[in-house]
Each structure stands twice: as structure tokens, then as C-alpha cells.
Amino acid sequence: MTTTPPSVRSGTAPSLISTLPGPCYTDPAIFALEQERIFESLWFCAVRGADLAGPGAFRTVRIGRESVLVTRNRKGELRAFLNVCRHRGARLCTEESGEVRRNLQCPYHAWTYDLDGRLIAAPNLVRMPDVDRVAYGLRPVHLREWLGYAWLCLAEEPPSFEDTVLGAAVERLGDAASIERYRTEELALGRRITYDVRANWKLIVENFMECYHCATIHPELTEILPEFAEGFAAQYYVGHGAEFAPEARGFTVDGSAGPGRLPSIADEQDRRYYAITVKPTVFVNLVPDHVILHRMFPLAADRTVVECDWLYAPEVVARGADLAKSVELFHRVNAQDFEACERTQPGMSSRVYREGGVLVPSEHHIGTFHHWVTERLADRPG
Ligand code: FES
Ligand SMILES: [Fe+2]
């Protein structure tokens, strides 16, 4: 993030700087390294807490190369474990979601774990008094809750959540309070759309970080946010939110009024749009009457599933308000963005892109992301 718009940059910086080389977006070996050193090492936004309604509800989610089981214990607290039986390694839950009554039982030889992961039963366990039920419990995964989501980290020693996750919002908005005012954790799910994108996850991050493409591919968005048609404004000023067009009544596909401002946001946040990237896989969009949160699940070098949640005040969802025009605006933006990413992916394998392409000045901040990826991959011995 920089506070200097490209138009006032000193004349010495070159207009075009290099991107990552094409193979970074296609090579399975590089993707495997990213799984190890990025997705399995950093905080990964996995599950929305409200999707686990009560004790025994579970979801399985893939993080890097691991399957992780997220559940609620009897006290209603979220817990996460590697989805691997400690006996002979069978996958404990094969469904994406479900509910168990009291315990998690492996379907192979019936080792049984409570919802805190302790081994509580197994055939003939009483005849094996030396077996430590905690040591042979499910392997826990670090878990933090923020914005109503479970953020998981597979690293033995996770990086600071405050620096790497909360810090991204502070870096973008200038302070920690600005995002908290949306009270995202109290909002209700109005709509969820899952996109299966045939593109590398980094193309999706890069696209989200720049606005050079907005005038070309986002006609509806630039109607509501005219400064996005300029291509650079919003990303370059810490704390700046793009202002709605005077004639826009709400953040909707046709500029009609939305469901109404969230009561806790500040006056200066009204009629403004803020976008935050929380590396490696989360995008948060804040508008006066809802929050849009994207979670990416990179599945292969050329395939990324993106789950997008539209979150509204609980009473708006409860009264069955018509959210179609509200959801449609960013659904179109998503579809336009992902189509652009899919159009770009095949070019990454072309010989002309072997050394990469270029970034224009309004995209130079993407170079910081490239630098971050490169450092992560080079960081530690494999
Ligand atoms: S592998 Fe799970 S009980 Fe044997
Ligand atoms: Fe876009």
C-alpha cells in the first residue's frame, strides 16, 4: 500500500515494471511450495461460524494439502482438528458438512473422539491402560475467530494474528476501529455464491488489488463508484473509501436504494466503499448496508474455488427483504473479474509470458504482493 498516487510519482521510476514469470501461475511444483509455505503456514479463513449451528455440527475444509475438521464442542466453542484418525489414518469425516450427536467416531475401527478431540473410546481400550487419551486425541489446529469466521493456522507456531490478519485492515483503513464498526460478526448471511474459477489464486488476488481494469470490465460498478473509472484512486490512499455517485441511492446493480445503513458505522463511512485484501486468500468489501467477504480455496495451480458471502443486518435477512439488486451488483463484478482471470490463465503457459509481463504505474503496488510471494517461497528450507 502506498499513499502516493501514480500521477504524482517522481519522473525517475520506470512506467513498466515486471510481473512474476508465467510458470509461477502454472507449475505444480510452485503450487506445492505455496501450499506448504503460504496456505499451511499463515492464517487461513476457513469457515463462517454461523454455518456451525450448535454442538456437533461440523464442516470439513481443505487447507493446503490437509483436510481440516471444524466443529463445535459441548460448550458451543469452535474447535478444529486434522481430519485424520490417529489409529491407522482413516479420514474421519468425508462429508463437507454434517452433524454428529455427541462424538466423532472413525468408521474404520470405531476409535471415538469427543468434540474436544480427546480419544474417549475404542474397541478394547480398557485393556490398553497405557494409551494416553490426550496424546492419541485428534491433532488440534490453531483457531481464531474474527468477523464471524474461523481463521485456522496449521503452523506449529502461527504468525501473529494481530499483525498478519488484523494488520491488513489497519494498513488499508488506517485504524482498527473502522472495520469493527461494521460489526460483521453480528451480521446475517443474505446470500452465498460459490465460484469455481479456472485460474491461479494469484491472478485473482492481483485482479482484486488493481482498478486499472474497472473502466473496461465493470460498467455497473463504475456507475456507482465513478472514481473507479479513473483506474487508481481508491487503492492509493490509506483510509480512503470510494465515494458513491451523487445519483446512486444505494450499492445496487441499478443504483436503487439498498436495505438501509448499518446503524453502527460512522457518518464518514456512509456512501463509501472500502476494499481490503487479507493475504493470502480473503477479500473484504465494506459498504454502508452490507459486507461482502470472499474466501478463496486454491485447489490447483489453475483452479481456485471462491466462496462469496453477502452479509446484512440480521433484521434485514429475517424480514425477507429483497436483496436481489444488492447482491447482483457484486455478483456481476465477481463474474466479470473471474472471466478476466480465466482469460489470463492460458496466457501464463505461453512462451511469450515465460519471463512474465508488466505492470503499469497504477498497478505497481501489485509488485509488493509479488515480492511477498517470492519471499514466502524462498524464506525457509523445504
Ligand atoms: S483408522 Fe480410525 S479407527 Fe482405525
Ligand atoms: Fe474487478
CSV table of N, CA, C and O in Angstrom, one decimal, residues 20-81:
chain,number,residue,atom,x,y,z
A,20,LEU,N,5.5,-11.4,-12.1
A,20,LEU,CA,6.1,-12.7,-11.9
A,20,LEU,C,6.1,-13.5,-13.2
A,20,LEU,O,5.3,-13.2,-14.1
A,21,PRO,N,7.1,-14.4,-13.4
A,21,PRO,CA,7.1,-15.1,-14.7
A,21,PRO,C,5.9,-16.1,-14.8
A,21,PRO,O,5.3,-16.5,-13.8
A,22,GLY,N,5.5,-16.4,-16.0
A,22,GLY,CA,4.4,-17.2,-16.3
A,22,GLY,C,4.3,-18.5,-15.5
A,22,GLY,O,3.3,-18.9,-15.0
A,23,PRO,N,5.5,-19.3,-15.4
A,23,PRO,CA,5.4,-20.6,-14.7
A,23,PRO,C,4.9,-20.5,-13.2
A,23,PRO,O,4.4,-21.4,-12.7
A,24,CYS,N,5.1,-19.3,-12.6
A,24,CYS,CA,4.6,-19.1,-11.2
A,24,CYS,C,3.1,-19.4,-11.1
A,24,CYS,O,2.6,-19.6,-10.0
A,25,TYR,N,2.4,-19.3,-12.3
A,25,TYR,CA,0.9,-19.5,-12.3
A,25,TYR,C,0.5,-20.8,-12.8
A,25,TYR,O,-0.7,-21.1,-12.8
A,26,THR,N,1.4,-21.6,-13.2
A,26,THR,CA,1.1,-22.9,-13.8
A,26,THR,C,1.8,-24.1,-13.3
A,26,THR,O,1.3,-25.2,-13.4
A,27,ASP,N,3.0,-23.9,-12.7
A,27,ASP,CA,3.9,-25.0,-12.3
A,27,ASP,C,3.3,-25.7,-11.0
A,27,ASP,O,3.3,-25.1,-10.0
A,28,PRO,N,3.0,-27.0,-11.1
A,28,PRO,CA,2.5,-27.7,-9.9
A,28,PRO,C,3.5,-27.7,-8.8
A,28,PRO,O,3.2,-27.7,-7.6
A,29,ALA,N,4.8,-27.7,-9.1
A,29,ALA,CA,5.9,-27.7,-8.1
A,29,ALA,C,5.8,-26.3,-7.3
A,29,ALA,O,6.0,-26.3,-6.1
A,30,ILE,N,5.6,-25.2,-8.0
A,30,ILE,CA,5.5,-24.0,-7.3
A,30,ILE,C,4.2,-23.9,-6.5
A,30,ILE,O,4.2,-23.5,-5.3
A,31,PHE,N,3.1,-24.5,-7.0
A,31,PHE,CA,1.9,-24.5,-6.3
A,31,PHE,C,2.1,-25.4,-5.0
A,31,PHE,O,1.6,-25.0,-3.9
A,32,ALA,N,2.8,-26.5,-5.1
A,32,ALA,CA,3.0,-27.3,-3.9
A,32,ALA,C,3.8,-26.5,-2.8
A,32,ALA,O,3.5,-26.6,-1.6
A,33,LEU,N,4.8,-25.7,-3.3
A,33,LEU,CA,5.5,-24.9,-2.4
A,33,LEU,C,4.6,-23.8,-1.7
A,33,LEU,O,4.8,-23.5,-0.5
A,34,GLU,N,3.7,-23.3,-2.5
A,34,GLU,CA,2.8,-22.3,-2.0
A,34,GLU,C,1.9,-22.9,-0.9
A,34,GLU,O,1.6,-22.3,0.1
A,35,GLN,N,1.5,-24.2,-1.2
A,35,GLN,CA,0.6,-24.8,-0.2
A,35,GLN,C,1.4,-25.0,1.1
A,35,GLN,O,0.8,-24.7,2.2
A,36,GLU,N,2.6,-25.4,1.1
A,36,GLU,CA,3.4,-25.5,2.3
A,36,GLU,C,3.7,-24.2,3.0
A,36,GLU,O,3.6,-24.1,4.2
A,37,ARG,N,4.2,-23.3,2.2
A,37,ARG,CA,4.8,-22.1,2.8
A,37,ARG,C,3.8,-20.9,2.9
A,37,ARG,O,4.1,-19.9,3.5
A,38,ILE,N,2.7,-21.0,2.3
A,38,ILE,CA,1.7,-19.9,2.4
A,38,ILE,C,0.4,-20.4,3.0
A,38,ILE,O,0.1,-20.1,4.2
A,39,PHE,N,-0.3,-21.4,2.4
A,39,PHE,CA,-1.6,-21.7,2.9
A,39,PHE,C,-1.5,-22.6,4.2
A,39,PHE,O,-2.4,-22.5,5.1
A,40,GLU,N,-0.5,-23.4,4.3
A,40,GLU,CA,-0.3,-24.2,5.6
A,40,GLU,C,0.5,-23.5,6.6
A,40,GLU,O,0.7,-24.0,7.7
A,41,SER,N,0.9,-22.3,6.3
A,41,SER,CA,1.8,-21.6,7.3
A,41,SER,C,1.2,-20.3,7.9
A,41,SER,O,1.6,-19.8,8.9
A,42,LEU,N,0.2,-19.8,7.2
A,42,LEU,CA,-0.4,-18.5,7.6
A,42,LEU,C,-1.9,-18.7,8.1
A,42,LEU,O,-2.4,-19.8,7.9
A,43,TRP,N,-2.5,-17.7,8.6
A,43,TRP,CA,-3.9,-17.8,9.0
A,43,TRP,C,-4.8,-17.9,7.8
A,43,TRP,O,-4.7,-17.0,6.9
A,44,PHE,N,-5.7,-18.8,7.8
A,44,PHE,CA,-6.5,-19.1,6.6
A,44,PHE,C,-7.9,-19.1,7.0
A,44,PHE,O,-8.4,-19.8,7.9
A,45,CYS,N,-8.7,-18.2,6.4
A,45,CYS,CA,-10.1,-18.0,6.7
A,45,CYS,C,-10.9,-19.2,6.2
A,45,CYS,O,-11.1,-19.3,5.0
A,46,ALA,N,-11.4,-20.0,7.1
A,46,ALA,CA,-11.9,-21.3,6.6
A,46,ALA,C,-13.4,-21.4,6.6
A,46,ALA,O,-14.0,-21.9,5.6
A,47,VAL,N,-14.1,-21.1,7.7
A,47,VAL,CA,-15.5,-21.4,7.8
A,47,VAL,C,-16.2,-20.2,8.5
A,47,VAL,O,-15.6,-19.6,9.4
A,48,ARG,N,-17.4,-20.0,8.1
A,48,ARG,CA,-18.2,-19.0,8.8
A,48,ARG,C,-18.8,-19.7,10.1
A,48,ARG,O,-19.4,-20.7,10.0
A,49,GLY,N,-18.6,-19.0,11.2
A,49,GLY,CA,-19.0,-19.6,12.5
A,49,GLY,C,-20.5,-20.0,12.5
A,49,GLY,O,-20.9,-21.1,13.0
A,50,ALA,N,-21.3,-19.2,11.9
A,50,ALA,CA,-22.8,-19.4,11.9
A,50,ALA,C,-23.2,-20.6,11.1
A,50,ALA,O,-24.3,-21.1,11.2
A,51,ASP,N,-22.3,-21.1,10.2
A,51,ASP,CA,-22.6,-22.3,9.5
A,51,ASP,C,-22.5,-23.5,10.4
A,51,ASP,O,-22.9,-24.6,10.0
A,52,LEU,N,-21.9,-23.4,11.5
A,52,LEU,CA,-21.9,-24.5,12.5
A,52,LEU,C,-22.9,-24.1,13.6
A,52,LEU,O,-22.5,-23.3,14.6
A,53,ALA,N,-24.1,-24.6,13.5
A,53,ALA,CA,-25.2,-24.0,14.4
A,53,ALA,C,-25.0,-24.4,15.8
A,53,ALA,O,-25.4,-23.5,16.7
A,54,GLY,N,-24.6,-25.6,16.2
A,54,GLY,CA,-24.5,-25.9,17.6
A,54,GLY,C,-23.5,-27.0,17.8
A,54,GLY,O,-22.9,-27.5,16.9
A,55,PRO,N,-23.4,-27.5,19.0
A,55,PRO,CA,-22.5,-28.6,19.3
A,55,PRO,C,-22.7,-29.8,18.4
A,55,PRO,O,-23.8,-30.2,18.2
A,56,GLY,N,-21.6,-30.3,17.9
A,56,GLY,CA,-21.7,-31.5,17.0
A,56,GLY,C,-21.8,-31.1,15.5
A,56,GLY,O,-21.5,-32.0,14.7
A,57,ALA,N,-22.1,-29.9,15.2
A,57,ALA,CA,-22.2,-29.5,13.8
A,57,ALA,C,-20.7,-29.5,13.3
A,57,ALA,O,-19.8,-29.1,14.0
A,58,PHE,N,-20.5,-29.9,12.1
A,58,PHE,CA,-19.1,-29.9,11.6
A,58,PHE,C,-19.0,-29.5,10.1
A,58,PHE,O,-20.0,-29.6,9.4
A,59,ARG,N,-17.9,-29.0,9.8
A,59,ARG,CA,-17.5,-28.8,8.4
A,59,ARG,C,-16.1,-29.3,8.1
A,59,ARG,O,-15.3,-29.2,9.0
A,60,THR,N,-15.9,-29.8,6.9
A,60,THR,CA,-14.5,-30.1,6.6
A,60,THR,C,-14.1,-29.2,5.5
A,60,THR,O,-14.8,-28.7,4.6
A,61,VAL,N,-12.8,-28.8,5.6
A,61,VAL,CA,-12.3,-27.8,4.7
A,61,VAL,C,-10.9,-28.1,4.3
A,61,VAL,O,-10.1,-28.7,5.2
A,62,ARG,N,-10.5,-27.9,3.1
A,62,ARG,CA,-9.1,-28.2,2.7
A,62,ARG,C,-8.3,-27.0,2.8
A,62,ARG,O,-8.6,-25.9,2.4
A,63,ILE,N,-7.2,-27.1,3.6
A,63,ILE,CA,-6.2,-26.0,3.7
A,63,ILE,C,-4.9,-26.6,3.2
A,63,ILE,O,-4.3,-27.5,3.8
A,64,GLY,N,-4.3,-26.0,2.2
A,64,GLY,CA,-3.1,-26.6,1.6
A,64,GLY,C,-3.4,-28.0,1.2
A,64,GLY,O,-4.4,-28.3,0.5
A,65,ARG,N,-2.6,-28.9,1.7
A,65,ARG,CA,-2.7,-30.4,1.4
A,65,ARG,C,-3.5,-31.1,2.4
A,65,ARG,O,-3.7,-32.3,2.3
A,66,GLU,N,-4.0,-30.4,3.5
A,66,GLU,CA,-4.7,-31.1,4.6
A,66,GLU,C,-6.2,-30.9,4.5
A,66,GLU,O,-6.7,-29.9,4.1
A,67,SER,N,-6.9,-31.9,5.0
A,67,SER,CA,-8.3,-31.8,5.3
A,67,SER,C,-8.5,-31.5,6.8
A,67,SER,O,-7.9,-32.1,7.6
A,68,VAL,N,-9.2,-30.4,7.1
A,68,VAL,CA,-9.4,-30.0,8.5
A,68,VAL,C,-10.9,-30.1,8.8
A,68,VAL,O,-11.7,-29.7,8.0
A,69,LEU,N,-11.1,-30.5,10.0
A,69,LEU,CA,-12.4,-30.7,10.6
A,69,LEU,C,-12.7,-29.6,11.6
A,69,LEU,O,-12.0,-29.4,12.5
A,70,VAL,N,-13.8,-28.8,11.3
A,70,VAL,CA,-14.1,-27.7,12.2
A,70,VAL,C,-15.5,-28.1,12.8
A,70,VAL,O,-16.4,-28.5,12.1
A,71,THR,N,-15.5,-28.0,14.2
A,71,THR,CA,-16.8,-28.4,14.8
A,71,THR,C,-17.0,-27.5,16.0
A,71,THR,O,-16.2,-26.6,16.3
A,72,ARG,N,-18.1,-27.7,16.7
A,72,ARG,CA,-18.4,-27.0,18.0
A,72,ARG,C,-18.4,-28.0,19.1
A,72,ARG,O,-19.1,-29.1,18.9
A,73,ASN,N,-17.8,-27.7,20.2
A,73,ASN,CA,-17.8,-28.6,21.3
A,73,ASN,C,-19.1,-28.4,22.1
A,73,ASN,O,-20.0,-27.7,21.7
A,74,ARG,N,-19.2,-29.2,23.2
A,74,ARG,CA,-20.4,-29.1,24.0
A,74,ARG,C,-20.7,-27.7,24.6
A,74,ARG,O,-21.9,-27.4,24.8
A,75,LYS,N,-19.6,-27.0,24.8
A,75,LYS,CA,-19.8,-25.6,25.3
A,75,LYS,C,-20.2,-24.6,24.2
A,75,LYS,O,-20.4,-23.5,24.4
A,76,GLY,N,-20.2,-25.1,23.0
A,76,GLY,CA,-20.6,-24.3,21.8
A,76,GLY,C,-19.3,-23.5,21.2
A,76,GLY,O,-19.5,-22.7,20.4
A,77,GLU,N,-18.1,-23.9,21.7
A,77,GLU,CA,-16.9,-23.3,21.2
A,77,GLU,C,-16.4,-24.0,19.9
A,77,GLU,O,-16.5,-25.2,19.8
A,78,LEU,N,-15.9,-23.2,19.0
A,78,LEU,CA,-15.4,-23.8,17.8
A,78,LEU,C,-14.0,-24.5,18.1
A,78,LEU,O,-13.2,-24.0,18.9
A,79,ARG,N,-13.9,-25.6,17.4
A,79,ARG,CA,-12.7,-26.4,17.6
A,79,ARG,C,-12.3,-26.9,16.2
A,79,ARG,O,-13.1,-27.2,15.3
A,80,ALA,N,-11.0,-27.0,15.9
A,80,ALA,CA,-10.5,-27.5,14.6
A,80,ALA,C,-9.4,-28.6,14.8
A,80,ALA,O,-8.6,-28.5,15.7
A,81,PHE,N,-9.5,-29.6,14.0
A,81,PHE,CA,-8.6,-30.8,14.1
A,81,PHE,C,-8.2,-31.2,12.7
A,81,PHE,O,-9.0,-31.1,11.7
